[in-house]
């Protein structure tokens, strides 16, 4: 059975802090790992990672995949209150399965 | 333009009254997924289609059924909704390779 585990499950930080979110997986026939941001609506796509060691970057967000360790991290630097959301990690294998998410709250 | 469209956005149904949620896509993707997402929880995979091949998750209740009459459309039927079935239902598609999943806006189901 495919598994996707995210940590921490929730996090509270102050504006300006840097956060690191973790995702580990056990998946048959790994294709890709995806990060999504979810506010009070459907998830919005952030990154897709297929190759180990190659950092993807978008503004203050970045992510990298380690296929040897079966894990990925999502970094957010200089956090803003608008970054408050649930961050979902999903792994595409036999199907697309999600972790439980990390609920991030950025306080002013 | 929306590429994955779910209808309706909000659905209120009575306890035990069958309800159908629909999803359509303009991406010609092979794979379509249905997820159930309850408040403060991650999306839970109910089933998915790879073309016409139907794949049911082991813990999806029998109360939930699905149909995919063609590539573009997929339906989620809840035969006898219970209060515990109130949730956001998300439809997503991929081409079947290593690519991004595209989500619809979801249907929020309320059971009264």
Short mmCIF file of C-alpha atoms in Angstrom, two decimals, chain B residues 31-82:
data_model
loop_
_atom_site.label_atom_id
_atom_site.label_comp_id
_atom_site.label_asym_id
_atom_site.label_seq_id
_atom_site.Cartn_x
_atom_site.Cartn_y
_atom_site.Cartn_z
CA UNK B 31 -6.72 9.35 -15.67
CA UNK B 32 -9.52 10.78 -13.58
CA UNK B 33 -9.62 10.71 -9.78
CA UNK B 34 -12.31 11.26 -7.19
CA UNK B 35 -11.29 12.40 -3.72
CA UNK B 36 -13.28 13.01 -0.59
CA UNK B 37 -11.99 15.77 1.66
CA UNK B 38 -13.46 16.43 5.07
CA UNK B 39 -12.79 19.51 7.10
CA UNK B 40 -9.13 19.91 8.12
CA UNK B 41 -8.18 16.61 6.49
CA UNK B 42 -6.20 15.73 3.39
CA UNK B 43 -7.98 14.53 0.25
CA UNK B 44 -8.76 10.83 0.49
CA UNK B 45 -8.70 8.87 -2.74
CA UNK B 46 -12.00 7.08 -3.41
CA UNK B 47 -11.30 5.64 -6.85
CA UNK B 48 -9.69 6.42 -10.15
CA UNK B 49 -10.00 5.51 -13.80
CA UNK B 50 -7.17 4.83 -16.17
CA UNK B 51 -9.11 5.16 -19.41
CA UNK B 52 -12.03 2.81 -18.80
CA UNK B 53 -10.23 0.72 -16.20
CA UNK B 54 -11.85 1.36 -12.84
CA UNK B 55 -9.74 1.16 -9.68
CA UNK B 56 -11.52 1.20 -6.36
CA UNK B 57 -9.63 1.92 -3.15
CA UNK B 58 -10.02 -0.91 -0.66
CA UNK B 59 -11.64 1.26 2.00
CA UNK B 60 -14.08 3.12 -0.25
CA UNK B 61 -17.59 2.35 1.01
CA UNK B 62 -19.95 0.46 -1.29
CA UNK B 63 -22.28 3.43 -1.02
CA UNK B 64 -19.98 5.23 -3.45
CA UNK B 65 -20.06 4.33 -7.12
CA UNK B 66 -18.61 5.90 -10.21
CA UNK B 67 -19.20 5.99 -13.94
CA UNK B 68 -17.01 7.20 -16.75
CA UNK B 69 -19.05 7.11 -19.97
CA UNK B 70 -16.30 8.73 -22.04
CA UNK B 71 -12.88 10.38 -21.65
CA UNK B 72 -14.33 13.77 -20.80
CA UNK B 73 -16.88 12.92 -18.14
CA UNK B 74 -16.85 11.15 -14.83
CA UNK B 75 -19.62 10.85 -12.25
CA UNK B 76 -19.68 10.09 -8.56
CA UNK B 77 -22.89 8.49 -7.34
CA UNK B 78 -23.66 8.30 -3.65
CA UNK B 79 -26.48 5.82 -3.34
CA UNK B 80 -27.67 6.57 0.17
CA UNK B 81 -25.87 9.58 1.62
CA UNK B 82 -25.34 9.63 5.34
#
